[in-house]
GROMACS .gro file of C-alpha atoms in nm:
model
  150
    1MET     CA    1  12.337  12.876   6.485
    2LYS     CA    2  12.300  13.235   6.599
    3GLN     CA    3  12.295  13.324   6.966
    4ILE     CA    4  11.944  13.378   7.103
    5ASN     CA    5  11.877  13.613   7.392
    6ILE     CA    6  11.540  13.577   7.566
    7ARG     CA    7  11.401  13.846   7.793
    8PHE     CA    8  11.068  13.885   7.976
    9GLU     CA    9  10.911  14.229   8.010
   10ARG     CA   10  10.603  14.272   8.227
   11ASP     CA   11  10.332  14.494   8.080
   12LEU     CA   12  10.009  14.517   8.276
   13SER     CA   13   9.837  14.712   7.997
   14ILE     CA   14   9.805  14.407   7.771
   15ASP     CA   15   9.630  14.073   7.816
   16THR     CA   16   9.806  13.882   7.541
   17ILE     CA   17  10.157  13.757   7.487
   18GLU     CA   18  10.357  13.955   7.236
   19ILE     CA   19  10.676  13.811   7.086
   20LEU     CA   20  10.918  14.030   6.890
   21ILE     CA   21  11.207  13.871   6.705
   22ARG     CA   22  11.490  14.110   6.631
   23ALA     CA   23  11.765  14.008   6.390
   24SER     CA   24  11.982  14.161   6.114
   25GLU     CA   25  11.771  13.979   5.850
   26GLN     CA   26  11.484  13.734   5.823
   27ASP     CA   27  11.680  13.429   5.711
   28GLY     CA   28  11.595  13.061   5.727
   29GLU     CA   29  11.695  13.037   6.092
   30VAL     CA   30  11.459  13.320   6.189
   31ALA     CA   31  11.182  13.170   5.977
   32ALA     CA   32  11.224  12.832   6.146
   33LEU     CA   33  11.214  12.992   6.490
   34MET     CA   34  10.892  13.180   6.402
   35GLU     CA   35  10.738  12.858   6.272
   36ARG     CA   36  10.819  12.673   6.594
   37LEU     CA   37  10.665  12.952   6.802
   38ILE     CA   38  10.330  12.930   6.623
   39GLU     CA   39  10.323  12.551   6.597
   40LYS     CA   40  10.003  12.409   6.748
   41LYS     CA   41   9.995  12.073   6.927
   42THR     CA   42   9.736  11.826   6.804
   43ILE     CA   43   9.570  11.512   6.937
   44ALA     CA   44   9.411  11.229   6.744
   45VAL     CA   45   9.031  11.216   6.767
   46TYR     CA   46   8.749  11.068   6.565
   47ASP     CA   47   8.409  11.189   6.462
   48GLY     CA   48   8.082  11.004   6.519
   49LYS     CA   49   8.134  10.811   6.194
   50GLY     CA   50   8.474  10.671   6.295
   51SER     CA   51   8.692  10.893   6.077
   52ILE     CA   52   9.017  10.983   6.250
   53CYS     CA   53   9.161  11.333   6.233
   54GLU     CA   54   9.400  11.566   6.417
   55LEU     CA   55   9.246  11.829   6.643
   56ARG     CA   56   9.448  12.132   6.757
   57THR     CA   57   9.461  12.150   7.138
   58ASP     CA   58   9.374  12.523   7.139
   59GLU     CA   59   9.034  12.427   6.985
   60ILE     CA   60   8.944  12.212   7.290
   61ILE     CA   61   8.707  12.370   7.539
   62LEU     CA   62   8.619  12.078   7.765
   63VAL     CA   63   8.683  11.704   7.782
   64ILE     CA   64   8.427  11.481   7.952
   65VAL     CA   65   8.466  11.109   8.027
   66GLU     CA   66   8.168  10.897   7.924
   67GLY     CA   67   8.227  10.528   7.983
   68ASN     CA   68   8.558  10.440   7.814
   69VAL     CA   69   8.541  10.727   7.565
   70LEU     CA   70   8.641  11.092   7.599
   71ASN     CA   71   8.399  11.350   7.458
   72VAL     CA   72   8.617  11.636   7.334
   73ILE     CA   73   8.404  11.950   7.306
   74THR     CA   74   8.505  12.227   7.064
   75ASP     CA   75   8.332  12.520   6.896
   76ASN     CA   76   8.289  12.291   6.593
   77GLY     CA   77   8.117  12.008   6.773
   78ILE     CA   78   8.204  11.700   6.973
   79TRP     CA   79   8.489  11.469   6.885
   80TYR     CA   80   8.580  11.139   7.051
   81ALA     CA   81   8.896  10.971   7.176
   82ARG     CA   82   8.942  10.618   7.307
   83ARG     CA   83   9.189  10.674   7.588
   84THR     CA   84   9.199  10.762   7.952
   85LEU     CA   85   9.153  11.114   8.081
   86GLN     CA   86   9.479  11.075   8.273
   87SER     CA   87   9.676  10.995   7.956
   88LEU     CA   88   9.536  11.304   7.784
   89GLU     CA   89   9.604  11.516   8.090
   90GLU     CA   90   9.968  11.397   8.087
   91GLU     CA   91   9.999  11.476   7.716
   92LEU     CA   92   9.863  11.828   7.772
   93GLU     CA   93  10.088  11.894   8.075
   94GLY     CA   94  10.242  12.239   8.066
   95MET     CA   95   9.948  12.376   7.868
   96ARG     CA   96   9.646  12.561   8.006
   97PHE     CA   97   9.441  12.250   8.083
   98VAL     CA   98   9.332  12.159   8.436
   99ARG     CA   99   9.140  11.869   8.585
  100ILE     CA  100   8.819  11.996   8.744
  101SER     CA  101   8.677  11.662   8.851
  102ARG     CA  102   8.734  11.288   8.809
  103PHE     CA  103   8.552  11.309   8.475
  104GLU     CA  104   8.638  11.653   8.331
  105LEU     CA  105   8.934  11.848   8.202
  106VAL     CA  106   8.897  12.214   8.097
  107ASN     CA  107   9.100  12.451   7.884
  108LEU     CA  108   9.151  12.760   8.106
  109ASP     CA  109   9.191  12.979   7.799
  110ARG     CA  110   8.832  12.894   7.705
  111VAL     CA  111   8.681  12.986   8.044
  112LEU     CA  112   8.472  13.304   8.018
  113ARG     CA  113   8.394  13.346   8.386
  114TYR     CA  114   8.442  13.160   8.708
  115GLU     CA  115   8.275  13.212   9.044
  116PHE     CA  116   8.363  13.068   9.383
  117VAL     CA  117   8.015  13.010   9.528
  118ASP     CA  118   8.163  12.926   9.864
  119THR     CA  119   8.488  12.761   9.971
  120LYS     CA  120   8.361  12.426   9.844
  121LYS     CA  121   8.202  12.514   9.507
  122LEU     CA  122   8.342  12.662   9.187
  123ARG     CA  123   8.123  12.736   8.885
  124LEU     CA  124   8.290  12.773   8.542
  125GLU     CA  125   8.121  12.934   8.244
  126LEU     CA  126   8.280  12.826   7.917
  127GLU     CA  127   8.303  12.996   7.575
  128CYS     CA  128   8.068  12.744   7.416
  129GLY     CA  129   7.788  12.851   7.653
  130MET     CA  130   7.821  12.547   7.875
  131GLU     CA  131   7.848  12.570   8.254
  132THR     CA  132   8.028  12.315   8.468
  133TRP     CA  133   8.119  12.273   8.832
  134ALA     CA  134   8.455  12.178   8.979
  135SER     CA  135   8.484  11.912   9.245
  136ARG     CA  136   8.594  12.015   9.591
  137ARG     CA  137   8.924  11.826   9.582
  138CYS     CA  138   9.029  11.995   9.254
  139ILE     CA  139   8.966  12.353   9.370
  140PRO     CA  140   9.312  12.419   9.526
  141GLU     CA  141   9.489  12.338   9.195
  142ILE     CA  142   9.229  12.534   8.996
  143ARG     CA  143   9.273  12.835   9.224
  144ARG     CA  144   9.649  12.817   9.174
  145ARG     CA  145   9.611  12.796   8.794
  146LEU     CA  146   9.346  13.068   8.772
  147LYS     CA  147   9.548  13.314   8.979
  148GLY     CA  148   9.575  13.626   8.774
  149LYS     CA  149   9.287  13.531   8.542
  150GLY     CA  150   8.960  13.689   8.650
   0.00000   0.00000   0.00000
């Protein structure tokens, strides 16, 4: 295995993450590394008819608890999962998802705008056109996670 050197370079002129792989040739090891970098995590969900499929986590905009089912909202509609919100939150740890209330989890990459109405209220406008409000007890963690995203 070749030695890999990783370096971070801050560039305030861009709002994306750019990865450049430099090597003497694009061999199998480089190809495998590139594949791992673009690999998307998936979760198992089902549609309204009961068919199970895999949904990429970057497609998720919002997850809302309704009874004992999670409504997973994407640009392509609503999917369902029979599990707890906490278990999904644990599976998505380290990604850009944050709990905004006892019943909702939001993908911060899919938030268009947010507005602190006062110290106790936070309104989130999502890419799908929906608007949601964060609970007071979740605001400190949301503030921490939104820092730098405006």
